[in-house]
Coordinates of C-alpha atoms in Angstrom, one line a residue:
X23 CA -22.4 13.3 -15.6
X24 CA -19.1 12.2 -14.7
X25 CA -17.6 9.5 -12.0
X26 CA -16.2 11.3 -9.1
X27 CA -15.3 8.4 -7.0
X28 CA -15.0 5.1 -6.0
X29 CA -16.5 3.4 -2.7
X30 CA -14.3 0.3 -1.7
X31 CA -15.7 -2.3 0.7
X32 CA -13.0 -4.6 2.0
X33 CA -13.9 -7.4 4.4
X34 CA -12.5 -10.9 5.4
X35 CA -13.6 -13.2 3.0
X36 CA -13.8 -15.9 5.6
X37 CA -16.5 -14.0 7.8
X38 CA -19.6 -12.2 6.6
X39 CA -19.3 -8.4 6.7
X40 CA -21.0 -6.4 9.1
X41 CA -21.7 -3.8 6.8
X42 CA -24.3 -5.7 3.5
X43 CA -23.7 -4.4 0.3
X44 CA -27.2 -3.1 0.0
X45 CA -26.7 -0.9 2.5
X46 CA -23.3 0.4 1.6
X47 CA -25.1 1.4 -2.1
X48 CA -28.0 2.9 0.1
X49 CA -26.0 5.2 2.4
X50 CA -24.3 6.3 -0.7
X51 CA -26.4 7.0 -3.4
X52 CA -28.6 9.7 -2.2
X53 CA -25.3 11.5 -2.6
X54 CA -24.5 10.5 -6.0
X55 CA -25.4 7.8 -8.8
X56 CA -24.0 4.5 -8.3
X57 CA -23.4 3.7 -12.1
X58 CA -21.5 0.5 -11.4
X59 CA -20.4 -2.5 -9.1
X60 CA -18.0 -5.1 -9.1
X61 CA -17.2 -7.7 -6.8
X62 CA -13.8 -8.5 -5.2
X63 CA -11.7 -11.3 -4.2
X64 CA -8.3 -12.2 -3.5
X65 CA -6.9 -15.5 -1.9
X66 CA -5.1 -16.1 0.9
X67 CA -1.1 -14.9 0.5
X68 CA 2.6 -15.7 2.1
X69 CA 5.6 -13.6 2.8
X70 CA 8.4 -15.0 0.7
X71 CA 10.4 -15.0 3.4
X72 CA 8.6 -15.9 6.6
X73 CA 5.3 -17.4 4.9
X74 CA 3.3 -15.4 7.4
X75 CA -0.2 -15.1 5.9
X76 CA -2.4 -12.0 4.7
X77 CA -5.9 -13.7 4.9
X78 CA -8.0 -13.5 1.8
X79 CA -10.2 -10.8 1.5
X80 CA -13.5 -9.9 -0.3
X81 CA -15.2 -7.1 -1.0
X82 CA -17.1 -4.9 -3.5
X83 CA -16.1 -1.5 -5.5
X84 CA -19.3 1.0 -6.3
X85 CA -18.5 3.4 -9.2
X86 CA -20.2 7.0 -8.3
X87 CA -21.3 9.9 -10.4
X88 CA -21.3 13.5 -9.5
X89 CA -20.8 13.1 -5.6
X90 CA -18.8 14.8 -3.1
X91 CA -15.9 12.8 -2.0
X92 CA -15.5 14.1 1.2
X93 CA -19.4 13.7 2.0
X94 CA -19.1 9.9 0.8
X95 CA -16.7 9.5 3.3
X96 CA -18.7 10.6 6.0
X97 CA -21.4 8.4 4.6
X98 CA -19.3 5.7 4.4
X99 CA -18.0 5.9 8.0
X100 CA -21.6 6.8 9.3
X101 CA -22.7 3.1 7.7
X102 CA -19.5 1.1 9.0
X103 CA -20.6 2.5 12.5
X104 CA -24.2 1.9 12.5
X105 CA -22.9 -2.0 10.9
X106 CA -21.3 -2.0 14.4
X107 CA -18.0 -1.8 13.2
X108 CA -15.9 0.1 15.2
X109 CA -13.6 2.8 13.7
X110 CA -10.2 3.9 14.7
X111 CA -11.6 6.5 17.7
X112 CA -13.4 3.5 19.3
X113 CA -10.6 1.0 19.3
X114 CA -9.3 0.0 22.8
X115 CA -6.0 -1.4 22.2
X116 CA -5.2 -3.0 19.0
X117 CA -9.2 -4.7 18.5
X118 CA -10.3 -4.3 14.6
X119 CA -12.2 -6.3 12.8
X120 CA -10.8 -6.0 9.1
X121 CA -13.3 -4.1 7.5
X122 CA -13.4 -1.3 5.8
X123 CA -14.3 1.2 3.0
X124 CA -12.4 3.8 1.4
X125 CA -13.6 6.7 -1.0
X126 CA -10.9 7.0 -3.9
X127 CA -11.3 9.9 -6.2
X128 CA -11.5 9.2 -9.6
X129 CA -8.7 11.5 -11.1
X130 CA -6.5 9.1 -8.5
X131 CA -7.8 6.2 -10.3
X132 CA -7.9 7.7 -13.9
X133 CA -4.5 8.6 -13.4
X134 CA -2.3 7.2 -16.0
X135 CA 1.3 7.6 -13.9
X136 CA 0.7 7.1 -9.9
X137 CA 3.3 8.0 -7.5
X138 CA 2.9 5.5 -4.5
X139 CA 5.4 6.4 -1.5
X140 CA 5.5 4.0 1.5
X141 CA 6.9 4.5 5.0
X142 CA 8.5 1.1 5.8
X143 CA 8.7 -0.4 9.5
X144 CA 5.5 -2.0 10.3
X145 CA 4.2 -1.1 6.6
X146 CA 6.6 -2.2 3.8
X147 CA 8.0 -4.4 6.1
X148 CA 6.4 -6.7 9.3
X149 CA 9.0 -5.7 11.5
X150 CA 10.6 -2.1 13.9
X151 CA 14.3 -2.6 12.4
X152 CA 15.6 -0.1 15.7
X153 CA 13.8 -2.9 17.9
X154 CA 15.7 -5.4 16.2
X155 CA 18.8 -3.5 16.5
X156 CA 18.1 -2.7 20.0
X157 CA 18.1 -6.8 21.2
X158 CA 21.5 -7.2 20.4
X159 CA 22.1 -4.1 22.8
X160 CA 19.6 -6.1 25.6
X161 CA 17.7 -2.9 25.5
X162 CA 14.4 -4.6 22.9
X163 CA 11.9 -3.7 25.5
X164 CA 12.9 -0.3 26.5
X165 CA 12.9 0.8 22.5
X166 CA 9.5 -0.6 21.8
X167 CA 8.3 1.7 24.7
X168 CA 9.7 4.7 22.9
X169 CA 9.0 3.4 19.7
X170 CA 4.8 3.0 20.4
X171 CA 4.8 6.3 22.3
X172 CA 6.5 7.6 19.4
X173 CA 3.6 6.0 16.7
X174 CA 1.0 7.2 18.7
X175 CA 2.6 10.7 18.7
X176 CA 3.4 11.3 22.2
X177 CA 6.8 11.8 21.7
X178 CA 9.1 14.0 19.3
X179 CA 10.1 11.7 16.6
X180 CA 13.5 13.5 16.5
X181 CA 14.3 13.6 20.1
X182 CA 13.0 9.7 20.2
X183 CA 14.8 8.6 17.6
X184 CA 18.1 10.1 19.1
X185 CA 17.5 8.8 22.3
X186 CA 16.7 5.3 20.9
X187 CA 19.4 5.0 18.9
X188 CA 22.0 6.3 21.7
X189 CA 21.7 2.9 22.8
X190 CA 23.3 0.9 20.0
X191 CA 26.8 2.6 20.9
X192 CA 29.4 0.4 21.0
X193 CA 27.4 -2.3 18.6
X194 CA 29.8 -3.7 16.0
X195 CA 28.4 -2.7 12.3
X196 CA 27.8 -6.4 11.7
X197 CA 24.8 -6.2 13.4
X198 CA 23.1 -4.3 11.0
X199 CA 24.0 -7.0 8.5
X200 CA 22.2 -9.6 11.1
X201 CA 19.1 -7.7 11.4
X202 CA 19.1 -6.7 7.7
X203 CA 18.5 -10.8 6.8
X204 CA 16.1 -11.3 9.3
X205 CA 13.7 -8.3 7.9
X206 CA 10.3 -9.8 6.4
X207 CA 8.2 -8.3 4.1
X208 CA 4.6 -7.5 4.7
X209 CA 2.4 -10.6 3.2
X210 CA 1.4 -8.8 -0.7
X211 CA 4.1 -6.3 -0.5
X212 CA 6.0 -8.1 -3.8
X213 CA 2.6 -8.3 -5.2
X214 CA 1.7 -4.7 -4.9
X215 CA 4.7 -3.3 -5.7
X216 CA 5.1 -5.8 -9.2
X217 CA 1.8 -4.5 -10.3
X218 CA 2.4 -1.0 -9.6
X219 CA 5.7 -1.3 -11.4
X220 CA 3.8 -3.2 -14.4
X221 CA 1.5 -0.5 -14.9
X222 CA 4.3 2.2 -15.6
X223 CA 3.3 3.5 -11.9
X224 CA 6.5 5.0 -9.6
X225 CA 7.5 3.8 -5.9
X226 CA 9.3 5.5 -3.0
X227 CA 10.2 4.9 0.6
X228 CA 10.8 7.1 3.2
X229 CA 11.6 5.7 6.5
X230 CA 12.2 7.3 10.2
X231 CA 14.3 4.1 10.4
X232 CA 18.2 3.5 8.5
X233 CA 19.4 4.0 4.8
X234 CA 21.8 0.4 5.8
X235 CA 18.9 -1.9 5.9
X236 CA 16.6 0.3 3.2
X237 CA 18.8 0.2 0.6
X238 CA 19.9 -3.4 -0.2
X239 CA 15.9 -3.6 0.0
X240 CA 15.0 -0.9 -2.3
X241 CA 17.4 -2.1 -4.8
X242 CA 15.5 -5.6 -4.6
X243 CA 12.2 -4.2 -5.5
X244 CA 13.5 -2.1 -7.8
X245 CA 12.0 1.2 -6.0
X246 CA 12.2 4.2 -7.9
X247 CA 13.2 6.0 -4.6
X248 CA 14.5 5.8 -1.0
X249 CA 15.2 7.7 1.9
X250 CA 16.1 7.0 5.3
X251 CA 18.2 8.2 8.4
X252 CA 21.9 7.3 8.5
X253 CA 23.6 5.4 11.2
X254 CA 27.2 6.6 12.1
X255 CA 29.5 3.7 12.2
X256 CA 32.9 4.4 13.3
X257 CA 36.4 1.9 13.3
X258 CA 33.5 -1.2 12.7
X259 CA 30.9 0.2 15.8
X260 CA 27.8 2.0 16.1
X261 CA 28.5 5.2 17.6
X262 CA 25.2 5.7 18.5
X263 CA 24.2 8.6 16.5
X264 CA 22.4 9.5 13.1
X265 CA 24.6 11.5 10.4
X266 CA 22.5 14.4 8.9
X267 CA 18.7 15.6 9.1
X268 CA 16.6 13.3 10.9
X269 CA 13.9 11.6 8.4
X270 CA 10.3 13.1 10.4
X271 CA 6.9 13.9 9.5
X272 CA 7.7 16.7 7.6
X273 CA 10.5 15.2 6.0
X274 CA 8.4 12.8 4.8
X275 CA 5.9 14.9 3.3
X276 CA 8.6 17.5 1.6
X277 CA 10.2 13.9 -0.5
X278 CA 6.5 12.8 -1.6
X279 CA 6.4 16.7 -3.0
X280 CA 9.7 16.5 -4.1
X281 CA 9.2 13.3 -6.2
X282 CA 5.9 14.0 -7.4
X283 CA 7.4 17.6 -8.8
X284 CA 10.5 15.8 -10.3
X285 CA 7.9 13.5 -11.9
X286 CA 5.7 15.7 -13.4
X287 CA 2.6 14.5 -11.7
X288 CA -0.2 16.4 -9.4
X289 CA -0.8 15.6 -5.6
X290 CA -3.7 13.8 -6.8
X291 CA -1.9 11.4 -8.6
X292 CA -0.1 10.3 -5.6
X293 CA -0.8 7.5 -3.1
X294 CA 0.9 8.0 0.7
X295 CA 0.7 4.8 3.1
X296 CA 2.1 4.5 6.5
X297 CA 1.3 3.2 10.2
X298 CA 2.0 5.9 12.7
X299 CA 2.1 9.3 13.8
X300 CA 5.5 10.1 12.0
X301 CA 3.3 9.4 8.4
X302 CA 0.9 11.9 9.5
X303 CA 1.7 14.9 7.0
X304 CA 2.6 13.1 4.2
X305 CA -0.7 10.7 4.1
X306 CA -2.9 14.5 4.7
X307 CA -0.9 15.4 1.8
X308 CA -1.2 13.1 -0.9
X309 CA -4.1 12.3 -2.9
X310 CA -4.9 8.9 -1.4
X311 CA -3.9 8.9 2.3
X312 CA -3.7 5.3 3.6
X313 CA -3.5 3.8 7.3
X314 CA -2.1 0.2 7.0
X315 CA -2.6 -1.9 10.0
X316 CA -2.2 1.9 11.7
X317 CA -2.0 3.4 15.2
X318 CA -5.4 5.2 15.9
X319 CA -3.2 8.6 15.5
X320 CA -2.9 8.0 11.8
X321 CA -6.4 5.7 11.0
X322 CA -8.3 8.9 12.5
X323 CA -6.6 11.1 9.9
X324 CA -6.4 8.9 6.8
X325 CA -8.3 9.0 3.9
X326 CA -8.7 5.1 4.1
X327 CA -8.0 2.2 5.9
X328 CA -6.3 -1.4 5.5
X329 CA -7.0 -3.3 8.7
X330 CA -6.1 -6.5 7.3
X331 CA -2.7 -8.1 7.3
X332 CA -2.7 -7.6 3.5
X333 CA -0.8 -4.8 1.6
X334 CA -1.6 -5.6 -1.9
X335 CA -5.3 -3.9 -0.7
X336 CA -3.2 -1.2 -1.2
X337 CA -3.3 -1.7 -5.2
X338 CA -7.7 -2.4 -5.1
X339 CA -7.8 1.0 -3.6
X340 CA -5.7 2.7 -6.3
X341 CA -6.7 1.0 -9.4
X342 CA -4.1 -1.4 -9.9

């Protein structure tokens, strides 16, 4: 007898769930033992920057012997719905309701080196950096356009991100300073990521958006890795194209193998989070796939879900 998994019920903690906790244990443990529970809470939290709040959540972790993790899922999901709660395939626009449950392995959890590797517009950070690049061009709403069709995965993300960032030729270079102060990060982001790097733990970024706001960032956290497209600047301007590879889905998923192998660890000691259609491959890949505040493309396909402005949830689900 040994635990296989962990069944995570988040909810707001300012409205009672949908979903009791009776019933969570009951559609789960005809597939397995529940051998322990503990309750959760956080308060509420602030950006350091923007004081934007992350409401306080609550919630309870079930500890499961010799189950199927895959089949708790499906349990898991089959409970949420018949709560009324409506998953990512019944969403019409952006309605959610903040509750969730995810199914984490155990070897993720018992895992004594995680590799966590975040996309970063509209996950590390609150904010679409091209979109903010794109105002000073007067061109905002036309990029958002591309940019949702893009999350959703309707469009290319190559060919979009070409097209959207032809429009910041002729932008002088100090605009990316401008945009690059004005950046927020998501409300528990510091939190998550001072806890991960307390535990020993390793943390990349991979972004479909630029290496000239990334960086200065990374190097504040103190990320173990970063990745991002480059912006060509020429004589002070934006020439309105990327230098190099374009950073896509399956770039994204070759750097979370890439780092994993350079740091000795398995696939299932790896943790993938992301918001839209570009994250796709790497958060199928990794050994916790997460949808943070995600586009129905991505929440369909993830292991688990964060529906609340909140990404320390990130660290409940892993262990941390």
């Amino acid at each position: 007898m040994q635990i296989t998994a962990y069944v995570v019920h988040i909810h707001r903690a300012d409205a009672s769930p949908a979903l009791s906790s009776g019933a969570l244990t009951a559609a789960v443990s005809h597939l397995g033992t529940v051998v322990g529970s503990e309750p959760l809470t956080a308060p509420q939290v602030y950006d350091d920057a923007t004081h934007a709040p992350g409401v306080a959540y609550a919630g309870l972790r079930l500890a499961v012997e010799d189950a199927d993790v895959d089949s708790l899922r499906a349990a898991a999901a089959a409970a949420l719905d018949a709560a009324g709660v409506p998953g990512p395939d019944k969403w019409e626009g952006p309605e959610r309701t903040g509750e969730s449950v995810a199914v984490v392995p155990a070897a993720l959890l018992q895992a004594p080196t995680k590799l966590l590797v975040m996309d970063v517009d509209s996950t590390l950070i609150q904010q679409e950096v091209i979109e903010m690049l794109a105002a000073h061009a007067g061109r905002e709403e036309e990029v958002a356009a591309v940019t949702e069709a893009a999350m959703r995965g309707e469009l290319d993300f190559a060919q979009s991100l070409h097209a959207r960032v032809e429009v910041l030729a002729g932008l002088e270079a100090s605009v990316v300073d401008s945009v690059r102060e004005q950046v927020a990060f998501s409300p528990g982001a510091r939190d998550l990521i001072r806890a991960l790097r307390a535990g020993g733990h390793r943390i990349g970024v991979v972004s479909g958006g630029f290496i000239q706001i990334l960086k200065p960032l990374a190097d504040e956290l103190g990320l173990d890795f970063a990745v991002a497209n480059d912006l060509e600047i020429a004589d002070g301007r934006l020439t309105g194209r990327v230098v190099g590879d374009v950073v896509d889905r399956a770039a994204k998923e070759g750097f979370l193998r890439r780092w994993a192998d350079e740091l000795g660890l398995p696939l299932e000691a790896t943790i993938a989070a992301g918001d839209g259609a570009n994250d796709l491959d790497m958060v199928r890949a990794a050994g916790l796939g997460v949808a943070y505040c995600a586009k129905p493309a991505l929440a369909v396909e993830a292991d688990a879900r964060i529906d609340l402005p909140r990404l320390d949830v990130l660290g409940v689900y892993a262990g941390i």
